[in-house]
PDB file of C-alpha atoms in Angstrom:
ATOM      1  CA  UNK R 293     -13.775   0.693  14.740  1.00 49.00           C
ATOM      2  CA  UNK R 294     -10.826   2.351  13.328  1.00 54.00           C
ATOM      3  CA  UNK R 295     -10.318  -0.260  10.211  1.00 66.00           C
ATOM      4  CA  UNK R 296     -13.612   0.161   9.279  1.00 52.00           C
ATOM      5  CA  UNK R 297     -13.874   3.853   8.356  1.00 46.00           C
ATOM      6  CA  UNK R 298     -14.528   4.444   4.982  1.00 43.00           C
ATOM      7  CA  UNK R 299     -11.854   6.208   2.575  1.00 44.00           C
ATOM      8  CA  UNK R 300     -12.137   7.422  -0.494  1.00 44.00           C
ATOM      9  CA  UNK R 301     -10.351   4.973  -3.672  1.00 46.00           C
ATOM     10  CA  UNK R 302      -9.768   2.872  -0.947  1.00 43.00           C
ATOM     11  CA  UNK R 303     -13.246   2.040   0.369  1.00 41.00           C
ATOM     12  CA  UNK R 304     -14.580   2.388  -3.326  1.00 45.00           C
ATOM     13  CA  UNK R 305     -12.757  -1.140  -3.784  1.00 46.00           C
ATOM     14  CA  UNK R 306     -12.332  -2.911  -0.629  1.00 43.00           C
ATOM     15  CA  UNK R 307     -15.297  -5.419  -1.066  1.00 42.00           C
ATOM     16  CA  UNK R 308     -13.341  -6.873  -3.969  1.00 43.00           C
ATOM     17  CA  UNK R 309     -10.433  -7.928  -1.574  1.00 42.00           C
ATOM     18  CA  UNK R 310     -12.933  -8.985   0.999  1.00 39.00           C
ATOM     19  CA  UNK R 311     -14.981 -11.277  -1.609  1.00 39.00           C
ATOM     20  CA  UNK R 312     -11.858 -13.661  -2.032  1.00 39.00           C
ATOM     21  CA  UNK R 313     -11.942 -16.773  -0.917  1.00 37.00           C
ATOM     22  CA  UNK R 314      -9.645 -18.238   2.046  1.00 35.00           C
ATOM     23  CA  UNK R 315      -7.109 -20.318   1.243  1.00 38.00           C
ATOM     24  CA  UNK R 316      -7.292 -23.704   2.051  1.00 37.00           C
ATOM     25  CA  UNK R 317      -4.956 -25.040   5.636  1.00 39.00           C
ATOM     26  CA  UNK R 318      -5.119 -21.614   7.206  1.00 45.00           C
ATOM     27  CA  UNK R 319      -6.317 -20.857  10.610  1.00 54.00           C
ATOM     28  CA  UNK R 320      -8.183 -17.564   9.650  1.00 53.00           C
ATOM     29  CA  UNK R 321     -11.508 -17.275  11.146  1.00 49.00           C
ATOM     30  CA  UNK R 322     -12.432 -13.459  10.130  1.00 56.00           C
ATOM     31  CA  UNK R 323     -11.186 -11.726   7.476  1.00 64.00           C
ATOM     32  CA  UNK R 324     -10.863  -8.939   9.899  1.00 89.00           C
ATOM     33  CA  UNK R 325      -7.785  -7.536  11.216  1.00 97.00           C
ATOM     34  CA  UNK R 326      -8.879  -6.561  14.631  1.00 94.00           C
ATOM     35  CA  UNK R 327     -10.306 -10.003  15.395  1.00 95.00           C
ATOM     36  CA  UNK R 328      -6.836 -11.713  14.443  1.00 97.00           C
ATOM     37  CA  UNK R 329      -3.917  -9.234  15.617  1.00 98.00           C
ATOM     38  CA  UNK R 330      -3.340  -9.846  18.871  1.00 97.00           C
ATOM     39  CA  UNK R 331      -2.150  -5.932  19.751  1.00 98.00           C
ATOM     40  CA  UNK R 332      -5.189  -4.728  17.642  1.00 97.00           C
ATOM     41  CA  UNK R 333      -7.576  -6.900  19.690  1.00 96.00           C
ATOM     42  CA  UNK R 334      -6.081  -5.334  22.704  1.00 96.00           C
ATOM     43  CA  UNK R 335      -6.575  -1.183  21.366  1.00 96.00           C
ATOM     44  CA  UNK R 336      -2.930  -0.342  20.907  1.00 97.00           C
ATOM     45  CA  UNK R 337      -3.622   0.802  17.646  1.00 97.00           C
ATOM     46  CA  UNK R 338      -6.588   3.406  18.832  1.00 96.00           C
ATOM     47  CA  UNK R 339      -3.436   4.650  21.445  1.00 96.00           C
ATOM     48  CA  UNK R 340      -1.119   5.017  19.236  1.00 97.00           C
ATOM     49  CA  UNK R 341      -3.898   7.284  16.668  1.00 95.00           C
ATOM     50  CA  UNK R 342      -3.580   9.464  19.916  1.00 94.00           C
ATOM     51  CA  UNK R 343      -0.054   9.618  20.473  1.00 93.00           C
ATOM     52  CA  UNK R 344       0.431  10.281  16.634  1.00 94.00           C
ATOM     53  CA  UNK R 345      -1.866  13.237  16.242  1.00 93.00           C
ATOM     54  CA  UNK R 346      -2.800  14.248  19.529  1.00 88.00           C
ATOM     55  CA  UNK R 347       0.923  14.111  21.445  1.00 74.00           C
ATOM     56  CA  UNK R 348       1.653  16.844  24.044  1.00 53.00           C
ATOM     57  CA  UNK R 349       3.205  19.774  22.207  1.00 61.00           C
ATOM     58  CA  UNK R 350       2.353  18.112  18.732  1.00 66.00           C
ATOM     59  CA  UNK R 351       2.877  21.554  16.203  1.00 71.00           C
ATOM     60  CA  UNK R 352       3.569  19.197  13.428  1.00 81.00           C
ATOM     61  CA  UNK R 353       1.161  18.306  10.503  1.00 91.00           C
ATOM     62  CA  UNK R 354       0.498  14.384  10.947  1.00 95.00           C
ATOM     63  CA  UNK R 355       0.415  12.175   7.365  1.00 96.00           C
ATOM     64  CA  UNK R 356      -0.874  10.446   6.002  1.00 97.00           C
ATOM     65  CA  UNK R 357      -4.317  12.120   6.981  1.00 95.00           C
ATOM     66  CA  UNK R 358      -5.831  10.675  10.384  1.00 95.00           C
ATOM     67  CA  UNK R 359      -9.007   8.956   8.174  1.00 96.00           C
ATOM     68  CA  UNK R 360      -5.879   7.244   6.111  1.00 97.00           C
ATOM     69  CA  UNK R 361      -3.658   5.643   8.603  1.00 97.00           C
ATOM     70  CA  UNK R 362      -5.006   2.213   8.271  1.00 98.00           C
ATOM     71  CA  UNK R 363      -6.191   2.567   4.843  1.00 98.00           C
ATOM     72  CA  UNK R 364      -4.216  -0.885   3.686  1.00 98.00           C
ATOM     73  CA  UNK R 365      -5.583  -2.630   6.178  1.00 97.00           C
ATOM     74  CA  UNK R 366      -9.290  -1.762   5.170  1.00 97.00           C
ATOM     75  CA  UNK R 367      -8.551  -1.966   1.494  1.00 97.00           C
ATOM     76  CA  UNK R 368      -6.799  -5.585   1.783  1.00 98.00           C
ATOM     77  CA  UNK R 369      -8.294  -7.741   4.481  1.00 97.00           C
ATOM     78  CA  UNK R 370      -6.158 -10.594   6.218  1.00 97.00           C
ATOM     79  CA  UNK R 371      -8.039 -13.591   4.010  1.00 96.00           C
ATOM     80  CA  UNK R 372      -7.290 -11.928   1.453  1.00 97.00           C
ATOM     81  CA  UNK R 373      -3.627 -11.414   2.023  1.00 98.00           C
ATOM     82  CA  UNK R 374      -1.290 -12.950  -0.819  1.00 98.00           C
ATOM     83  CA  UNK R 375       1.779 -10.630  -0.785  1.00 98.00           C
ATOM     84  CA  UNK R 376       3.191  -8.308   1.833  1.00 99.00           C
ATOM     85  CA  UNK R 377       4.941  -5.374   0.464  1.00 98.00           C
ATOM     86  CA  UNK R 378       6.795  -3.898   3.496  1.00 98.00           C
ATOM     87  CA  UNK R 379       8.394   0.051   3.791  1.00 98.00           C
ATOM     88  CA  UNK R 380       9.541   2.127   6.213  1.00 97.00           C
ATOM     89  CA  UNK R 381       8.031   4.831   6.898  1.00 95.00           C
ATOM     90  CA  UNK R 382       4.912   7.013   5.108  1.00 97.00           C
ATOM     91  CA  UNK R 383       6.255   9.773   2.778  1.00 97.00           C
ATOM     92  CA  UNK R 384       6.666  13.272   4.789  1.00 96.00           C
ATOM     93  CA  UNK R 385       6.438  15.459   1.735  1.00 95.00           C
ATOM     94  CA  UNK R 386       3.020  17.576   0.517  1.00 95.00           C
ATOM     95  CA  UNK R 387       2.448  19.305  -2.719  1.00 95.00           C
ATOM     96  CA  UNK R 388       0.596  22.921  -2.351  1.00 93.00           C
ATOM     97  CA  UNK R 389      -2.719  22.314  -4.026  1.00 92.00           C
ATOM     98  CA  UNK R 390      -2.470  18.595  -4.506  1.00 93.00           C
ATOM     99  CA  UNK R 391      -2.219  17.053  -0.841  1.00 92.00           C
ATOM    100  CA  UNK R 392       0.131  14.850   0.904  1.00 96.00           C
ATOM    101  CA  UNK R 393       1.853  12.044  -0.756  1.00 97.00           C
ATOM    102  CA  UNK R 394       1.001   9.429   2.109  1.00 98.00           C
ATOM    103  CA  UNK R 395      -2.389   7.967   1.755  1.00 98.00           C
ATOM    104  CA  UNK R 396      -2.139   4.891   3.706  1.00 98.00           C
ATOM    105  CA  UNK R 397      -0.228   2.519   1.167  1.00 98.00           C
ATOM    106  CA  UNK R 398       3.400   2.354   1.038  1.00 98.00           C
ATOM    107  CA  UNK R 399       5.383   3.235  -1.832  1.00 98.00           C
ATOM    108  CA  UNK R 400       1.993   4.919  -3.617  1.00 98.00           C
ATOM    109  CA  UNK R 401       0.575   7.983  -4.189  1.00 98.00           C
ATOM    110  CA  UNK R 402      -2.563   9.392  -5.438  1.00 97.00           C
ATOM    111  CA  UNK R 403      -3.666  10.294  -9.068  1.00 95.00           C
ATOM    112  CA  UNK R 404      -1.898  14.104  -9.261  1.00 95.00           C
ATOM    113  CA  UNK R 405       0.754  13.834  -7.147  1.00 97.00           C
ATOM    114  CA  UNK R 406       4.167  13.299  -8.096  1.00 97.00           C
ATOM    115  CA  UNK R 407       5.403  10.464  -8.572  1.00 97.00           C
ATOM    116  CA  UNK R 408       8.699   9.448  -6.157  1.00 97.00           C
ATOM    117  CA  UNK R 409      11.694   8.216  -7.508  1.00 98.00           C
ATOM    118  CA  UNK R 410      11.071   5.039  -5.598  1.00 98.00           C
ATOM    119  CA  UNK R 411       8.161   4.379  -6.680  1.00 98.00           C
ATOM    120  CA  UNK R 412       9.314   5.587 -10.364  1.00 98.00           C
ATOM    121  CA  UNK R 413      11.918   2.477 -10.173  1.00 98.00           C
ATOM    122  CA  UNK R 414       8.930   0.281  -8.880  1.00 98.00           C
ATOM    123  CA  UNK R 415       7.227   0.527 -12.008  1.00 98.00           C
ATOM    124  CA  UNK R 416      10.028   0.423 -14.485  1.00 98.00           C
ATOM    125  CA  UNK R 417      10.629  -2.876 -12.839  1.00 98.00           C
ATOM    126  CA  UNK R 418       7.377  -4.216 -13.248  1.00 98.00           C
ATOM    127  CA  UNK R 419       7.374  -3.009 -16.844  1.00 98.00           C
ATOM    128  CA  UNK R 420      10.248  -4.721 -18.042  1.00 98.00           C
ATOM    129  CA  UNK R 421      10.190  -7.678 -16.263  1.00 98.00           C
ATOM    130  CA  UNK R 422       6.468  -8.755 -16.526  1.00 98.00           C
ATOM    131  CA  UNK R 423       5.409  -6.897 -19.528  1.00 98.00           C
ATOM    132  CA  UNK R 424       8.238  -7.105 -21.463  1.00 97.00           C
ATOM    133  CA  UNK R 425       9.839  -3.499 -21.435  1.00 97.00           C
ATOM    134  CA  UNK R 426       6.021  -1.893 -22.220  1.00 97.00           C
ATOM    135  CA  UNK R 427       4.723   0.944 -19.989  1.00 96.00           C
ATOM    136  CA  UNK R 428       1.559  -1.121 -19.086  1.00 97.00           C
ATOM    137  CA  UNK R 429       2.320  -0.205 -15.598  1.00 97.00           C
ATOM    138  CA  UNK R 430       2.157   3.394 -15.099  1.00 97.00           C
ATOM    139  CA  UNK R 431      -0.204   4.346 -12.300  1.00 97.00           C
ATOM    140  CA  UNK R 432       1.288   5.710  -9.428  1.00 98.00           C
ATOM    141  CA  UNK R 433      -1.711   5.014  -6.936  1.00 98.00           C
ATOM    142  CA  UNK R 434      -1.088   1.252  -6.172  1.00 98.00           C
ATOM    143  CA  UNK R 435      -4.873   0.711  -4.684  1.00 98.00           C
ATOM    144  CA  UNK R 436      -4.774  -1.766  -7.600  1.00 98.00           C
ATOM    145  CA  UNK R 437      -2.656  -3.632  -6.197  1.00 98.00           C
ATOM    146  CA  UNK R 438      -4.074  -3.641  -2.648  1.00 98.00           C
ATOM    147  CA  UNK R 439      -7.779  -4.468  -3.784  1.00 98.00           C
ATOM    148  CA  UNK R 440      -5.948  -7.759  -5.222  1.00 98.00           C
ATOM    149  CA  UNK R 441      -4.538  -9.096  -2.139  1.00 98.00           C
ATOM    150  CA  UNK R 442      -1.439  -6.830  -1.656  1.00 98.00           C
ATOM    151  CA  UNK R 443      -1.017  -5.562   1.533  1.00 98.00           C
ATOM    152  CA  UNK R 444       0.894  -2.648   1.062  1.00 98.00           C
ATOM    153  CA  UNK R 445       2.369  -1.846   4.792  1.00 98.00           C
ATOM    154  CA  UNK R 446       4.749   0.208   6.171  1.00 98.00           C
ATOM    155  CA  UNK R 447       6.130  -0.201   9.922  1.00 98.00           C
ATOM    156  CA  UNK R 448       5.784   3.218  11.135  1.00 98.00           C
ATOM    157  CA  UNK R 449       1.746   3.854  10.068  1.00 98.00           C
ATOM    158  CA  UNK R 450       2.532   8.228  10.572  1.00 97.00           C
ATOM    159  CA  UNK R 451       4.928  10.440  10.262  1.00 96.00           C
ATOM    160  CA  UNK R 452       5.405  14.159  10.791  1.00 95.00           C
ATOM    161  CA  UNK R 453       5.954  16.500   7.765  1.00 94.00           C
ATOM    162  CA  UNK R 454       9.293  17.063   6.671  1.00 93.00           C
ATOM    163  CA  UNK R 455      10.549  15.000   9.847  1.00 95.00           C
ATOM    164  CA  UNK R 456      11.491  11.234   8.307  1.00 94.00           C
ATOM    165  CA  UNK R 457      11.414   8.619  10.809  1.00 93.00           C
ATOM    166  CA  UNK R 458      10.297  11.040  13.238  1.00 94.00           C
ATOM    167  CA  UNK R 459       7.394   8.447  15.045  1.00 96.00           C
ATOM    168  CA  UNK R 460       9.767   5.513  14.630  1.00 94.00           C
ATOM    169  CA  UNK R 461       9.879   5.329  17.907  1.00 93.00           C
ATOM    170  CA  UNK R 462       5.749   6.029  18.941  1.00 94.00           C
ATOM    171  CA  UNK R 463       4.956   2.334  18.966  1.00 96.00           C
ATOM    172  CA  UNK R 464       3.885   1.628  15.375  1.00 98.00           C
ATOM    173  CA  UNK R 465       6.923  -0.780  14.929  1.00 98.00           C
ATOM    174  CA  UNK R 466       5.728  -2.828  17.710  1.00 98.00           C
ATOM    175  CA  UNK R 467       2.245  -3.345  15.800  1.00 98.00           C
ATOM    176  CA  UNK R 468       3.202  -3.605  12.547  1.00 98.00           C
ATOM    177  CA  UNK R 469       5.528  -7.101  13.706  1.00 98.00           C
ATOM    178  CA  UNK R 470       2.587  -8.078  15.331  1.00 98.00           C
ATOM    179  CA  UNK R 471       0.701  -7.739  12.058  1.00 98.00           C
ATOM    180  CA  UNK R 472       3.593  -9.558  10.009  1.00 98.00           C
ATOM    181  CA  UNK R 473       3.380 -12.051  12.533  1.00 98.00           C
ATOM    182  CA  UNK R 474       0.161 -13.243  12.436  1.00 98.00           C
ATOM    183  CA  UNK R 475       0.116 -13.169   8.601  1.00 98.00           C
ATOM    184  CA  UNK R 476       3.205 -15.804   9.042  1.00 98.00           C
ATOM    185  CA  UNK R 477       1.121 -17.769  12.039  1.00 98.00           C
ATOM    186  CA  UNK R 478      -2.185 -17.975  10.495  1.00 97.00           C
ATOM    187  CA  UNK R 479      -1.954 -18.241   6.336  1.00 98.00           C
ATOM    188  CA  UNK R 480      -0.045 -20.646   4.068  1.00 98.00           C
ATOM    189  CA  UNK R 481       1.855 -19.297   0.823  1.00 98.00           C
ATOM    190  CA  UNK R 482       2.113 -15.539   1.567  1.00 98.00           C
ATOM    191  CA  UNK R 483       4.905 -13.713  -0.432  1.00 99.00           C
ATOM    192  CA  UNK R 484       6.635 -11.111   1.744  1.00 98.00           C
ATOM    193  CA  UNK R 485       8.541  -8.512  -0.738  1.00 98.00           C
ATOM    194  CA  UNK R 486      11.297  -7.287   1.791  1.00 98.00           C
ATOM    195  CA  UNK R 487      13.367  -4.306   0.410  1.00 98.00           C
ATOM    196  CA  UNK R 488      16.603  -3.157   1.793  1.00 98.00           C
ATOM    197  CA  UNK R 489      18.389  -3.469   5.016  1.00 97.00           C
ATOM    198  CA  UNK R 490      15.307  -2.239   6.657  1.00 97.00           C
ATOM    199  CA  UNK R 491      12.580  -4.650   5.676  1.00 98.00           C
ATOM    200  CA  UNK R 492      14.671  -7.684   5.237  1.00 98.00           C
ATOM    201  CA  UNK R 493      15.039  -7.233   9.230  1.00 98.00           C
ATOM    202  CA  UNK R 494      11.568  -8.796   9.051  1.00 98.00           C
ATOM    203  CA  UNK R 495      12.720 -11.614   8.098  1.00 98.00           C
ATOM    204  CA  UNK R 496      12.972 -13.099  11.413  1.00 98.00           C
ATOM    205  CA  UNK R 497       8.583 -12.767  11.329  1.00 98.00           C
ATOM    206  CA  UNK R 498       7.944 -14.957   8.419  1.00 98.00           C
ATOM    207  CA  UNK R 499       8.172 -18.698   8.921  1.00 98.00           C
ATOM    208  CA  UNK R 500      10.008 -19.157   5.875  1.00 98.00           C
ATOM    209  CA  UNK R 501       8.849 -22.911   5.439  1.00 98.00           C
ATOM    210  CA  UNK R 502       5.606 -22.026   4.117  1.00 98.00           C
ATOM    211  CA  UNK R 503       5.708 -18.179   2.939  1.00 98.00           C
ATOM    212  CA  UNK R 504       7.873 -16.945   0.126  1.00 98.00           C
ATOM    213  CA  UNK R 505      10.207 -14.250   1.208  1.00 98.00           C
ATOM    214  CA  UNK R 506      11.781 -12.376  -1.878  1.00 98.00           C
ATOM    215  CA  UNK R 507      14.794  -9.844  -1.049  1.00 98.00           C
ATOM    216  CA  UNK R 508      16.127  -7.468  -2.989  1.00 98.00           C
ATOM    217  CA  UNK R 509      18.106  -3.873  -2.492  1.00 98.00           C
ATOM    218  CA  UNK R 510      15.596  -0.773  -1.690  1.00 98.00           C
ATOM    219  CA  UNK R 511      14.001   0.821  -5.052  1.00 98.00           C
ATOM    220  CA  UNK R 512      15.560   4.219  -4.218  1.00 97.00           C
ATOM    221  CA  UNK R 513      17.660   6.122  -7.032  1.00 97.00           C
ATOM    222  CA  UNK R 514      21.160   5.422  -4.199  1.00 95.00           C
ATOM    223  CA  UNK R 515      20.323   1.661  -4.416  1.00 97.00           C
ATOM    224  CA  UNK R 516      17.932   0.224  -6.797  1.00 97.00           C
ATOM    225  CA  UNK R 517      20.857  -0.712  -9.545  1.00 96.00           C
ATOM    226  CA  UNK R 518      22.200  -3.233  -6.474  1.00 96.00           C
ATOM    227  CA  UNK R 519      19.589  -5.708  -6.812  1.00 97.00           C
ATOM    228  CA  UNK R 520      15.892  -4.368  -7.150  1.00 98.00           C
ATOM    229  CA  UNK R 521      16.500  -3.383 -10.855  1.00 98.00           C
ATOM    230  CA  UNK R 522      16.457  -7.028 -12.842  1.00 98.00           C
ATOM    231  CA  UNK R 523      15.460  -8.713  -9.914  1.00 98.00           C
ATOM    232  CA  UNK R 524      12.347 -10.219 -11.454  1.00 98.00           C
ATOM    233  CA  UNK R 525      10.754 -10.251  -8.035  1.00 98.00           C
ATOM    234  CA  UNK R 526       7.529  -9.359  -9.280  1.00 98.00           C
ATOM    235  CA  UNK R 527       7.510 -12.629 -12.048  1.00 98.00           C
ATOM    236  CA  UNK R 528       8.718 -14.526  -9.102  1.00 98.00           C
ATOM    237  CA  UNK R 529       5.551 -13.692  -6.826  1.00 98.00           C
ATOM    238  CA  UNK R 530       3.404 -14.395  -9.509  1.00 98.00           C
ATOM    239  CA  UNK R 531       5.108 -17.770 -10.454  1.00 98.00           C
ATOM    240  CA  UNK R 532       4.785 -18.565  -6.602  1.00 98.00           C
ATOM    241  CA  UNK R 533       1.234 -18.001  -6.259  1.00 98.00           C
ATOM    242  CA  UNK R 534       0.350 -19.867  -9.593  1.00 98.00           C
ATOM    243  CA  UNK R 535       2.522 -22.802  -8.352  1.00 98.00           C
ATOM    244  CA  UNK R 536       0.168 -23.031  -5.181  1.00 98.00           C
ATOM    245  CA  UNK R 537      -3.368 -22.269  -7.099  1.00 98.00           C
ATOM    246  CA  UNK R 538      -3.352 -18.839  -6.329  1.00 98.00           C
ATOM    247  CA  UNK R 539      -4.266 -16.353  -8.918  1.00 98.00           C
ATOM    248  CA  UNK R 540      -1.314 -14.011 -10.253  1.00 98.00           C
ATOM    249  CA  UNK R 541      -1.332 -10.294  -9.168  1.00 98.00           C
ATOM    250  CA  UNK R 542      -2.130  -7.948 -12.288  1.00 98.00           C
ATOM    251  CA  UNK R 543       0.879  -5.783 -11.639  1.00 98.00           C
TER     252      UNK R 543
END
């Protein structure tokens, strides 16, 4: 099946997210994505693999890399599922030598490339507000985070280089809710980190009497100084999850 493929990083770690126990009071059978998403039980996401890379007249290079679309769904499994990081869209951009920036996880990139301002702001955040202004966290591949229960998800899986928001419209959107959805339906005490306008349109997934939902403004450079930077978002989660006997994320 597609969520099973081996990747890379990703694979290297994802039987540490799958060895975590399920909570206690939630409905999950399988820790297995495919076996709980309704629209993943039914295929849509082996169509839409299709539409994305294999489209009539499709010139464009695809990202991230067809083995990496669903890489945060292999790396974090749904039992394991603490906090729900949500973005838009994969980054478009590639570096000549160095590879894409998309690799499956939203807001990362792997060891070598560049890091984006987004992400840049991301980890100043962290810094100062759980360690204390100390650059403890400075690696811009966020697979860390994911093999701890971090599903790192954006709601359009692909993208076409250089073309932003350009398979917005393919179907992934439609999945992705789906996905949010039956995070909300099926586990108890999920934080979902919603960032700008965009994300906090989720909002409407989560059943807000038993997940945490933390918003903030987007970490880009235009908006990160109205409300992600000194947010403390990232304390918050982890005072959340202690609060219900969960353990902390090591950000």
């Amino acid at each position: 099946m597609l969520l099973q493929r081996p990747v890379q990083k990703v694979a290297q770690l994802a039987n540490r997210g799958m060895k975590k126990k399920m909570e206690q009071g939630t409905e999950v059978q399988s820790g297995l994505w495919e076996e709980n998403v309704p629209l993943l039980q039914q295929g849509l996401h082996k169509e839409l693999v299709k539409r994305a890379f294999e489209g009539s007249g499709n010139v464009n290079r695809v990202f991230p890399v067809r083995e990496n679309v669903f890489a945060a769904m292999r790396l974090t499994s749904l039992e394991a599922t603490k906090v729900v990081i949500i973005g838009q869209d994969p980054y478009f951009n590639e570096h000549p030598g160095k590879g894409p920036e998309a690799h499956g996880l939203c807001f990362s990139v792997q060891d070598g490339i560049p890091i984006p301002p987004s992400l840049r702001n991301i980890l100043q955040e962290v810094n100062n507000s759980v360690y204390n202004g100390r650059k403890i966290s400075v690696d811009s591949d966020l697979t860390r985070w994911a093999s701890q229960g971090v599903l790192l998800l954006n709601a359009s899986l692909t993208v076409m280089a250089k073309r932003p928001n350009s398979h917005a419209n393919l179907g992934w959107h439609q999945l992705t809710d789906d996905i949010i959805d039956t995070i909300s339906r099926k586990k108890n005490n999920v934080v979902f980190m919603l960032w700008g306008a965009f994300a906090q349109k989720k909002r409407a997934l989560v059943d807000q009497s038993k997940h945490l939902v933390l918003t903030t403004s987007h970490p880009s450079p235009l908006s990160a100084h109205r409300g992600f930077m000194g947010s403390g978002v990232f304390v918050k989660c982890n005072e959340y999850l202690q609060k219900h006997r969960l353990h902390p994320i090591e950000w």
